[in-house]
PDB file of C-alpha atoms in Angstrom:
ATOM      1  CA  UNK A   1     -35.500 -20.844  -2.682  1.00 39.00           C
ATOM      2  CA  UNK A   2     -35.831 -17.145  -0.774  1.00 52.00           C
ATOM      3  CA  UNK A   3     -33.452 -14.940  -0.864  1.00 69.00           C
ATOM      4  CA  UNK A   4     -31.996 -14.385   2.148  1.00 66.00           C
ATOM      5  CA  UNK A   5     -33.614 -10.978   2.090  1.00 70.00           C
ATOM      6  CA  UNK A   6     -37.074 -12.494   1.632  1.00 68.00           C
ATOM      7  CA  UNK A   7     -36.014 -14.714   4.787  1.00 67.00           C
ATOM      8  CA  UNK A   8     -35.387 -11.925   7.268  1.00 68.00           C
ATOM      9  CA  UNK A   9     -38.155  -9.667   6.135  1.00 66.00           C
ATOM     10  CA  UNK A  10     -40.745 -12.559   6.474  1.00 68.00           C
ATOM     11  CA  UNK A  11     -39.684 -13.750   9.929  1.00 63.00           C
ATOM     12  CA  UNK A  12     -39.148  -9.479  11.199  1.00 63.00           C
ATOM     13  CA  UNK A  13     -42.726  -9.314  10.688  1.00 63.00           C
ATOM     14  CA  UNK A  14     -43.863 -11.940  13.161  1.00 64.00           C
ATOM     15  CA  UNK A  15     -41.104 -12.753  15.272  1.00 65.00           C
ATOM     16  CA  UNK A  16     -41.315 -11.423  18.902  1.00 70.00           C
ATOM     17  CA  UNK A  17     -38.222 -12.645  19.761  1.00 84.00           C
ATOM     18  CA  UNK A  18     -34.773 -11.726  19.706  1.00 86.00           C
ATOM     19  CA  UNK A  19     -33.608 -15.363  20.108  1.00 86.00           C
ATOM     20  CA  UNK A  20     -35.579 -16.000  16.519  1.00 85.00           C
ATOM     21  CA  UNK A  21     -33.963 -12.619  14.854  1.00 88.00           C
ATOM     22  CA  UNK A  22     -30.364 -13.099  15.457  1.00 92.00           C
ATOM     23  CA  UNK A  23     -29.749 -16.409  14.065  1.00 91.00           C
ATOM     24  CA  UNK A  24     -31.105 -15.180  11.104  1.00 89.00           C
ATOM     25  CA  UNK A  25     -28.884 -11.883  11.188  1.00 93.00           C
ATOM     26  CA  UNK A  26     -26.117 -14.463  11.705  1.00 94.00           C
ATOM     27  CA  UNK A  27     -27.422 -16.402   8.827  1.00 92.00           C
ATOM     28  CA  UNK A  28     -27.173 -12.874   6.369  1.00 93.00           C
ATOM     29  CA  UNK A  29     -23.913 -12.042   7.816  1.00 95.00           C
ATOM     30  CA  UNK A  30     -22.312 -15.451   6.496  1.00 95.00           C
ATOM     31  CA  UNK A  31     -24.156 -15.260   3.199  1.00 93.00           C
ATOM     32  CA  UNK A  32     -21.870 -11.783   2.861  1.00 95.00           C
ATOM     33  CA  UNK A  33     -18.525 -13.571   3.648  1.00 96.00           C
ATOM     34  CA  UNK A  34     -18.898 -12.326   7.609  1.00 97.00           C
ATOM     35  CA  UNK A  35     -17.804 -15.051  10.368  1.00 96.00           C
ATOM     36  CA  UNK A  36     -19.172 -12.717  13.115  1.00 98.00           C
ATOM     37  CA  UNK A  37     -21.698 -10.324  14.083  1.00 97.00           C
ATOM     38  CA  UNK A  38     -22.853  -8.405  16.697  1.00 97.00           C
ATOM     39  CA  UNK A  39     -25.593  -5.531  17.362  1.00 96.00           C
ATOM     40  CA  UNK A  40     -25.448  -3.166  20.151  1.00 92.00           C
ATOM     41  CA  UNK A  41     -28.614  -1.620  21.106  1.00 87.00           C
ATOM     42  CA  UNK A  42     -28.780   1.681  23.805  1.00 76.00           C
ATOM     43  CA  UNK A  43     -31.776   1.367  25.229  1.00 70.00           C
ATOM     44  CA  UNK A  44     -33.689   4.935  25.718  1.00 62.00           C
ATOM     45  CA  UNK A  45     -34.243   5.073  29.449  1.00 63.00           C
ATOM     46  CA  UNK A  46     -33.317   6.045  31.931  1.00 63.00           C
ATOM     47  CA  UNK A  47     -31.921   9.188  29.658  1.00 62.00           C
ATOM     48  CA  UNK A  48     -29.484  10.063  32.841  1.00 63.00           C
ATOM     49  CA  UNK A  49     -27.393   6.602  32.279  1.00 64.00           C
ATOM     50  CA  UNK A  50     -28.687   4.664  29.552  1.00 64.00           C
ATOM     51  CA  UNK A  51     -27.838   0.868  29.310  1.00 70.00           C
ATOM     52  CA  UNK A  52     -26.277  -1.127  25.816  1.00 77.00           C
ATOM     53  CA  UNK A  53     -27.283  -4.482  25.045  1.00 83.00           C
ATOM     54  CA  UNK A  54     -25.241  -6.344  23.208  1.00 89.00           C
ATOM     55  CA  UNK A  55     -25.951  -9.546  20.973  1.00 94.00           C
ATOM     56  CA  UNK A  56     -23.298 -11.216  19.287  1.00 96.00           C
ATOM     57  CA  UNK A  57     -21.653 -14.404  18.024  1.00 97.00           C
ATOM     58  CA  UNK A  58     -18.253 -13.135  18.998  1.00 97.00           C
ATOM     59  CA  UNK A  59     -15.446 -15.880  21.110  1.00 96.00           C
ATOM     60  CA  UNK A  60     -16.979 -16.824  23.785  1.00 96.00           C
ATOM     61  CA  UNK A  61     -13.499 -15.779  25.486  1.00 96.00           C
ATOM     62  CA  UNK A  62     -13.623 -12.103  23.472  1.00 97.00           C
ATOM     63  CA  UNK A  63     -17.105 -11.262  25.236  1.00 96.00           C
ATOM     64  CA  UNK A  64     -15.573 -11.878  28.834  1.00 95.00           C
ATOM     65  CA  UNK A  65     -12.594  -9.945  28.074  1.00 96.00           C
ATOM     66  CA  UNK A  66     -14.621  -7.321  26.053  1.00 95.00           C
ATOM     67  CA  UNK A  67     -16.684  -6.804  29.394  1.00 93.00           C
ATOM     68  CA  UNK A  68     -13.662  -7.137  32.362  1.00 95.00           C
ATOM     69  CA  UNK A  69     -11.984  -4.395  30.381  1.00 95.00           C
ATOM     70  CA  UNK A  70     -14.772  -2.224  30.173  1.00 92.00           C
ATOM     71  CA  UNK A  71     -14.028  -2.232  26.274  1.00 94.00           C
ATOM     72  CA  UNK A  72     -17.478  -0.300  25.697  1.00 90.00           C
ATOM     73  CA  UNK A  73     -15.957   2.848  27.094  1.00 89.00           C
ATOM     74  CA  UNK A  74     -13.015   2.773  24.735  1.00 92.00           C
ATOM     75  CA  UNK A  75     -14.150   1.100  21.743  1.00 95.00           C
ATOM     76  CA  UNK A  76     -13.550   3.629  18.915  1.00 96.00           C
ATOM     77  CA  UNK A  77     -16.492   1.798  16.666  1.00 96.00           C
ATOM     78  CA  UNK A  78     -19.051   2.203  19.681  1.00 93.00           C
ATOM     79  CA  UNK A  79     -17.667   5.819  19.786  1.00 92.00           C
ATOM     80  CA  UNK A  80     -18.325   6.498  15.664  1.00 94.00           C
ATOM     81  CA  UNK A  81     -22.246   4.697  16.501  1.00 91.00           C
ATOM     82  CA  UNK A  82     -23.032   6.796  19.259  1.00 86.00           C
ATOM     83  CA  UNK A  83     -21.989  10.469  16.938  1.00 88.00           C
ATOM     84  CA  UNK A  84     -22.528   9.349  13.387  1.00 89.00           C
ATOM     85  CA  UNK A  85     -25.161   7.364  11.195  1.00 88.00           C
ATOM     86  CA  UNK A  86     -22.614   6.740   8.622  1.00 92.00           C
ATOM     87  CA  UNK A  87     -20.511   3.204   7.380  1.00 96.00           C
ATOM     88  CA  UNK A  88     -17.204   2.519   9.330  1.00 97.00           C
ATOM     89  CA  UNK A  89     -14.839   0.408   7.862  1.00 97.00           C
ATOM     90  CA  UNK A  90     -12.300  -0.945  10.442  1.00 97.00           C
ATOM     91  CA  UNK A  91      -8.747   0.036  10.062  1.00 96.00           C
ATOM     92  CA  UNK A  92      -5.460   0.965  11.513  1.00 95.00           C
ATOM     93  CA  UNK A  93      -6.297   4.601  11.645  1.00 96.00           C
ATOM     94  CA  UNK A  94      -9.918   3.885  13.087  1.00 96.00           C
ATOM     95  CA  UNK A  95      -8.055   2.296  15.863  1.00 97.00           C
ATOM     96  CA  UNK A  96      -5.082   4.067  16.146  1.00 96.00           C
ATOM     97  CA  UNK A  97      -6.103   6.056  19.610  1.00 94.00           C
ATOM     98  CA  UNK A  98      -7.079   2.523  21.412  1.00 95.00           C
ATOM     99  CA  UNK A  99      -4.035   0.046  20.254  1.00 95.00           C
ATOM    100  CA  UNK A 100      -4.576  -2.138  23.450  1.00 95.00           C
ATOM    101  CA  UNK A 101      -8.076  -2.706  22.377  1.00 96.00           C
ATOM    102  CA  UNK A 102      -7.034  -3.708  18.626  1.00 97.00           C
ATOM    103  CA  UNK A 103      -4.158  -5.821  19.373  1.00 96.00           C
ATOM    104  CA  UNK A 104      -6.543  -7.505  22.185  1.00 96.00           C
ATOM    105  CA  UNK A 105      -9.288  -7.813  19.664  1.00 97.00           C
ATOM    106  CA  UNK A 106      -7.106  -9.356  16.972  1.00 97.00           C
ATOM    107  CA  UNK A 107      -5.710 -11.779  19.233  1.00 97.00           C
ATOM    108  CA  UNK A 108      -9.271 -13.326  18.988  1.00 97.00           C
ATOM    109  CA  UNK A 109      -9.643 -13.156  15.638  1.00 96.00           C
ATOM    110  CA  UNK A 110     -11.469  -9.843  15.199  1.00 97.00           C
ATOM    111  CA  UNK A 111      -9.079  -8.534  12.170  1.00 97.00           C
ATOM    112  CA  UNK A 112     -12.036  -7.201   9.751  1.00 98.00           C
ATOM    113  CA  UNK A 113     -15.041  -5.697   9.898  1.00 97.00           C
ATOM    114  CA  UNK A 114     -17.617  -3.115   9.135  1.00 98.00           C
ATOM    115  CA  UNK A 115     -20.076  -1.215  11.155  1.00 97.00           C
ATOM    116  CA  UNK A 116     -23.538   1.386  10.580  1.00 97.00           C
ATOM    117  CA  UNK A 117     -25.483   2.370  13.605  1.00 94.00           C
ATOM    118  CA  UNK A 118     -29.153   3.914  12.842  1.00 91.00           C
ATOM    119  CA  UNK A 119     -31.495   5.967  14.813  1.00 84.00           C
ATOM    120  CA  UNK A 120     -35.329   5.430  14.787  1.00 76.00           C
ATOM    121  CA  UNK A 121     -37.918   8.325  15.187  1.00 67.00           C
ATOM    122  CA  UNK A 122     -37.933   7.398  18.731  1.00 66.00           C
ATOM    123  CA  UNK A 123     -34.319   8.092  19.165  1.00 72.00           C
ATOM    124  CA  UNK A 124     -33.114   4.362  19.900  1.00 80.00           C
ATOM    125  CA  UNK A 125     -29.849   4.036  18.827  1.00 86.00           C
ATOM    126  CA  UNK A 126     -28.168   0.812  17.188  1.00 92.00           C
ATOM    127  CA  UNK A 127     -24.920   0.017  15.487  1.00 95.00           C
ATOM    128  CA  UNK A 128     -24.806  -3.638  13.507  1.00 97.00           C
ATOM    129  CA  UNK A 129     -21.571  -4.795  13.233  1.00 97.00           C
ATOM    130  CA  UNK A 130     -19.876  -7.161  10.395  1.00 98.00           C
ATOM    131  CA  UNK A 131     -16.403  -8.698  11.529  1.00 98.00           C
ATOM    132  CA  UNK A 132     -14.672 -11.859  10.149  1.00 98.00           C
ATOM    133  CA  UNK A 133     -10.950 -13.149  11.077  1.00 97.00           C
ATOM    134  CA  UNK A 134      -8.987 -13.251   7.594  1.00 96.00           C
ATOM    135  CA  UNK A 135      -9.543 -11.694   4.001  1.00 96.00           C
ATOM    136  CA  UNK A 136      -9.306  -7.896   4.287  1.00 95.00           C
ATOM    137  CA  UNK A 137     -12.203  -6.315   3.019  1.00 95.00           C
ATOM    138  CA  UNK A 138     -10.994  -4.615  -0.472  1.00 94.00           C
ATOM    139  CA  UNK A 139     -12.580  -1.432  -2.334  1.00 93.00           C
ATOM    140  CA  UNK A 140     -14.145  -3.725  -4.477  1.00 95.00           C
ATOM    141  CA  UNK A 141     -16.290  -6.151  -2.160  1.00 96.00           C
ATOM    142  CA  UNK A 142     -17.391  -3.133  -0.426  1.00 94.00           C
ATOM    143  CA  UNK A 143     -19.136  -1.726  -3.400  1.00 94.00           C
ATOM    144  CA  UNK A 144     -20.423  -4.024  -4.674  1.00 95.00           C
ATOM    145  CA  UNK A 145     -22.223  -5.297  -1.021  1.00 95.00           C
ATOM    146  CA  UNK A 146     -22.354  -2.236   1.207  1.00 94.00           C
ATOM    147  CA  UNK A 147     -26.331  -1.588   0.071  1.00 94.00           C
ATOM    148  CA  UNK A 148     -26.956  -5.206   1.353  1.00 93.00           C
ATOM    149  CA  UNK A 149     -24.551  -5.050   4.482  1.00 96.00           C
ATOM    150  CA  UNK A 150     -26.461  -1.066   4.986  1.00 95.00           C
ATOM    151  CA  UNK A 151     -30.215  -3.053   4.305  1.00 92.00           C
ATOM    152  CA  UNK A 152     -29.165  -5.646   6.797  1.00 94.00           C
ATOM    153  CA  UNK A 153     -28.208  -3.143   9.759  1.00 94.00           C
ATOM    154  CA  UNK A 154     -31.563  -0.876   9.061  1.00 91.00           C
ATOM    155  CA  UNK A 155     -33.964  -3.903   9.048  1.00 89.00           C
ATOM    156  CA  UNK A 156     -31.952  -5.049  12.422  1.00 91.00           C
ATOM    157  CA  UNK A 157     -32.242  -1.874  14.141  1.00 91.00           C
ATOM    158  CA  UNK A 158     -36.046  -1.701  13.330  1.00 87.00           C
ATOM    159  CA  UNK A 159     -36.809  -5.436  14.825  1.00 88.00           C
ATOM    160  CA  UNK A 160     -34.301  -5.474  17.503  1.00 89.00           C
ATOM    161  CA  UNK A 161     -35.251  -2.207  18.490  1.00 85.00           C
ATOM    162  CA  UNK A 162     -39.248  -2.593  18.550  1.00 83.00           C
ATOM    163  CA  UNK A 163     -38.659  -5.448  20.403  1.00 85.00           C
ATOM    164  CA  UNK A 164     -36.763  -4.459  23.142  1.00 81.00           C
ATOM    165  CA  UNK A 165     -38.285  -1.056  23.660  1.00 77.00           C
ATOM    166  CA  UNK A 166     -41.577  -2.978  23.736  1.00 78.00           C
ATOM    167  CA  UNK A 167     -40.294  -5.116  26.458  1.00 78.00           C
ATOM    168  CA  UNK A 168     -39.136  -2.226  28.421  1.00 72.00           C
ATOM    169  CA  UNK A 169     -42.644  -0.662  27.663  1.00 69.00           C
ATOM    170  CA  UNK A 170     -44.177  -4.276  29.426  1.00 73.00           C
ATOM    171  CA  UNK A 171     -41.801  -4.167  32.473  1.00 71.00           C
ATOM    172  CA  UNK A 172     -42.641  -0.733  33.446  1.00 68.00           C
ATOM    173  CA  UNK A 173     -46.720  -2.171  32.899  1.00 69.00           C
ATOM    174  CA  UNK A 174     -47.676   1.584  32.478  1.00 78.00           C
ATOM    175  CA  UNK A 175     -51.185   0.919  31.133  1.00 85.00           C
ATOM    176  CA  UNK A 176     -51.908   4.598  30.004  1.00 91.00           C
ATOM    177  CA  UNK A 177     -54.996   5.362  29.285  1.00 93.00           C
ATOM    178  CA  UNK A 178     -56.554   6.834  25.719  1.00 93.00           C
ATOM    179  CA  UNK A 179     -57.081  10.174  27.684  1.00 95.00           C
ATOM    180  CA  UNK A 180     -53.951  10.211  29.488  1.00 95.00           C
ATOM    181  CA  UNK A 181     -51.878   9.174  26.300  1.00 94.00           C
ATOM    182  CA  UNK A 182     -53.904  12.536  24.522  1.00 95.00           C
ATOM    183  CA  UNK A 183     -53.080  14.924  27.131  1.00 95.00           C
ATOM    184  CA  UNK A 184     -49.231  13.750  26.766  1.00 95.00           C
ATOM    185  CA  UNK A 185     -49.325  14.291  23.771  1.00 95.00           C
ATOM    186  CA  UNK A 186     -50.929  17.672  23.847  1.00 95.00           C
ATOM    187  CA  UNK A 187     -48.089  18.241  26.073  1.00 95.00           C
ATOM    188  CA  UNK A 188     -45.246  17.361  23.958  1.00 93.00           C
ATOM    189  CA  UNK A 189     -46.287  19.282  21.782  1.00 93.00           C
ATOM    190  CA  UNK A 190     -46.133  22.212  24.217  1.00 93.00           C
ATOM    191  CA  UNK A 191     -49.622  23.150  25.157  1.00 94.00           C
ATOM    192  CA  UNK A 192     -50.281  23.962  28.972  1.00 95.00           C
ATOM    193  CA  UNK A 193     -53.235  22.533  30.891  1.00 95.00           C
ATOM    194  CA  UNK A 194     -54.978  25.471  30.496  1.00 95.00           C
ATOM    195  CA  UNK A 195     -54.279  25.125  26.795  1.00 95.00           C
ATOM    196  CA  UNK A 196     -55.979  21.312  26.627  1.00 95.00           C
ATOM    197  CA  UNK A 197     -58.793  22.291  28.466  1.00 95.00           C
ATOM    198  CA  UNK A 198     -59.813  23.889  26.099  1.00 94.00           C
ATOM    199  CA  UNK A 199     -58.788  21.384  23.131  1.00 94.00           C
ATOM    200  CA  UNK A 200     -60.271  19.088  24.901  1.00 94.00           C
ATOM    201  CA  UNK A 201     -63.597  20.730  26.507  1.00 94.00           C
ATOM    202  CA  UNK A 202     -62.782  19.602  30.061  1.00 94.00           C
ATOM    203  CA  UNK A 203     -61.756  21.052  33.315  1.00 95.00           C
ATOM    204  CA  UNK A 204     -58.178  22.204  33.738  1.00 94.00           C
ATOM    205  CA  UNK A 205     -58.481  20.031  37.117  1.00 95.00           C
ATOM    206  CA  UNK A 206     -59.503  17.253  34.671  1.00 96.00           C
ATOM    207  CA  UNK A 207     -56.635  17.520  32.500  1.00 95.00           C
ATOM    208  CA  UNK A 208     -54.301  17.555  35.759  1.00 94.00           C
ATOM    209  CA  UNK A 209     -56.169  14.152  37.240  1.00 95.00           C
ATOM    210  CA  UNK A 210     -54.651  12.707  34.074  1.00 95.00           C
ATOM    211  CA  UNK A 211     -51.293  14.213  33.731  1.00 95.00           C
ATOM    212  CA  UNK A 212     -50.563  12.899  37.773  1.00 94.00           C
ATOM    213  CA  UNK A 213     -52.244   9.690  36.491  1.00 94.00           C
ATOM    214  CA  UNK A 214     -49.527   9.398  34.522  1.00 94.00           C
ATOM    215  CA  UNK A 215     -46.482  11.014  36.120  1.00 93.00           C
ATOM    216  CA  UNK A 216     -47.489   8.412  38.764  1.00 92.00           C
ATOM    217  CA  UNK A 217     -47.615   5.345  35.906  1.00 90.00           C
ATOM    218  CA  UNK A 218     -44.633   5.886  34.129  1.00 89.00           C
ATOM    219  CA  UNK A 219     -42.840   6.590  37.616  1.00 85.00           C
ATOM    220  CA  UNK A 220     -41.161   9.997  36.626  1.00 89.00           C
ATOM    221  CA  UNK A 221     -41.827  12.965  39.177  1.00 88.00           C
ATOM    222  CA  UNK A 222     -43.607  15.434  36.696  1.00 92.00           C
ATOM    223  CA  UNK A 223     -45.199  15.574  33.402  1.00 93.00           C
ATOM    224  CA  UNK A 224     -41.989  16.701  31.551  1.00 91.00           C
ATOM    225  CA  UNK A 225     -40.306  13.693  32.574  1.00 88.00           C
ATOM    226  CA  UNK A 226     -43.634  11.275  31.921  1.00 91.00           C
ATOM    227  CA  UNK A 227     -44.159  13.239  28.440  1.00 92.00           C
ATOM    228  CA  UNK A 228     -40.383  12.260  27.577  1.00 85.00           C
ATOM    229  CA  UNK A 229     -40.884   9.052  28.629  1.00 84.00           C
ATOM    230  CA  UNK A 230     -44.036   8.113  27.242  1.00 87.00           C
ATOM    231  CA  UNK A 231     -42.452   8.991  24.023  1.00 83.00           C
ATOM    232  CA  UNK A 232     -39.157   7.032  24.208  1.00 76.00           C
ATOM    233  CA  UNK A 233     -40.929   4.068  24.978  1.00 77.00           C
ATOM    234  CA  UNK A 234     -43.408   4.672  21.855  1.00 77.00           C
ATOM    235  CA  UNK A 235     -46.434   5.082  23.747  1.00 83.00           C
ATOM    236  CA  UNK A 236     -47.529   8.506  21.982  1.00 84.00           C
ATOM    237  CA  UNK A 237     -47.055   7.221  18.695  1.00 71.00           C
TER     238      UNK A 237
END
């Protein structure tokens, strides 16, 4: 019988889904004496107000409060995922600037947990979260499963995030061309028209034609903007 391991990494290289991935996160989560999980995603764009998306198995009840209350705002653990890269193990001190929100999230049964947000090269942000409603996590249990529980949250961020940047990619239908994708990349890496024009042995009004091709695709309103975005949505890679 697979290891659970063996499980998620054989169904994270097909699955296009995230209705396929998280009942298998769920599945891992169990298997490491975790009740409840959730992963929060920040989605790169727009960079001026970027959007979360959460998936969880929380209460049904918990994920209406958590949203009336605007718990994102104040949530110290979404606060460690958006600064730090590192493990957070919930406690008393963690919470001890947002008691409302603790009390309120005990009430449901949220008493223990563990968190880990990563980053990707493309900057999308992620935090997988490990909760469960009795059995304090001790010193013990945490070294001898935080590799697994820090495995589990990488190989989450990497699916969950290819697959909704991707979708975000196919909503904004952006079609770039191979030349247009090369001069946006030319100019992230800071080259000027004049510059490509002569990388590329074209007119500088040629290498303009393609750069308001895709300002105009990618619906920014100049090629700073369409370079950024083109590269947040993984289109330069």
């Amino acid at each position: 019988m697979a290891s659970w391991q063996e499980d998620l990494l054989d169904v994270f290289d097909e699955t296009q889904s995230e209705r396929e991935v998280f009942p298998r996160i769920e599945a891992a989560a169990r298997s490491l004496g975790f009740e409840y999980c959730a992963y929060g995603l920040r989605v790169p764009l727009p960079l001026s107000n970027p959007q979360t998306i959460f998936l969880n198995n929380y209460p049904a009840q918990w994920q209406q409060r958590y949203v009336q209350q605007g718990y994102v705002q104040t949530d110290p653990t979404v606060q460690h995922g958006c600064r730090k890269n590192t493990p957070l193990l919930w406690s008393d001190g963690v919470f001890a600037q947002a008691q409302d929100f603790w009390e309120d999230a005990r009430s449901f049964g949220l008493r223990f947990g563990w968190a880990n947000a990563c980053i990707d090269g493309g900057g999308v942000r992620g935090m997988l979260t490990l909760a469960r409603s009795e059995g304090a996590l001790t010193a013990q249990e945490v070294d001898h499963n935080e590799m697994k529980m820090r495995w589990l949250s990488h190989v989450a961020h990497v699916v969950l995030s290819r697959i909704f940047t991707k979708r975000q990619a196919e909503q904004m239908q952006p079609n770039l061309t191979a030349r247009e994708i090369e001069v946006l990349k030319w100019t992230a890496d800071g080259k000027t028209s004049a510059d490509i024009s002569f990388l590329l042995d074209v007119s500088e009004n040629t290498v303009n034609f393609h750069v308001k091709n895709a300002v105009f695709k990618l619906q920014t309103n100049n090629k700073t903007a369409a370079t950024v975005r083109a590269a947040m949505l993984g289109l330069l890679g």
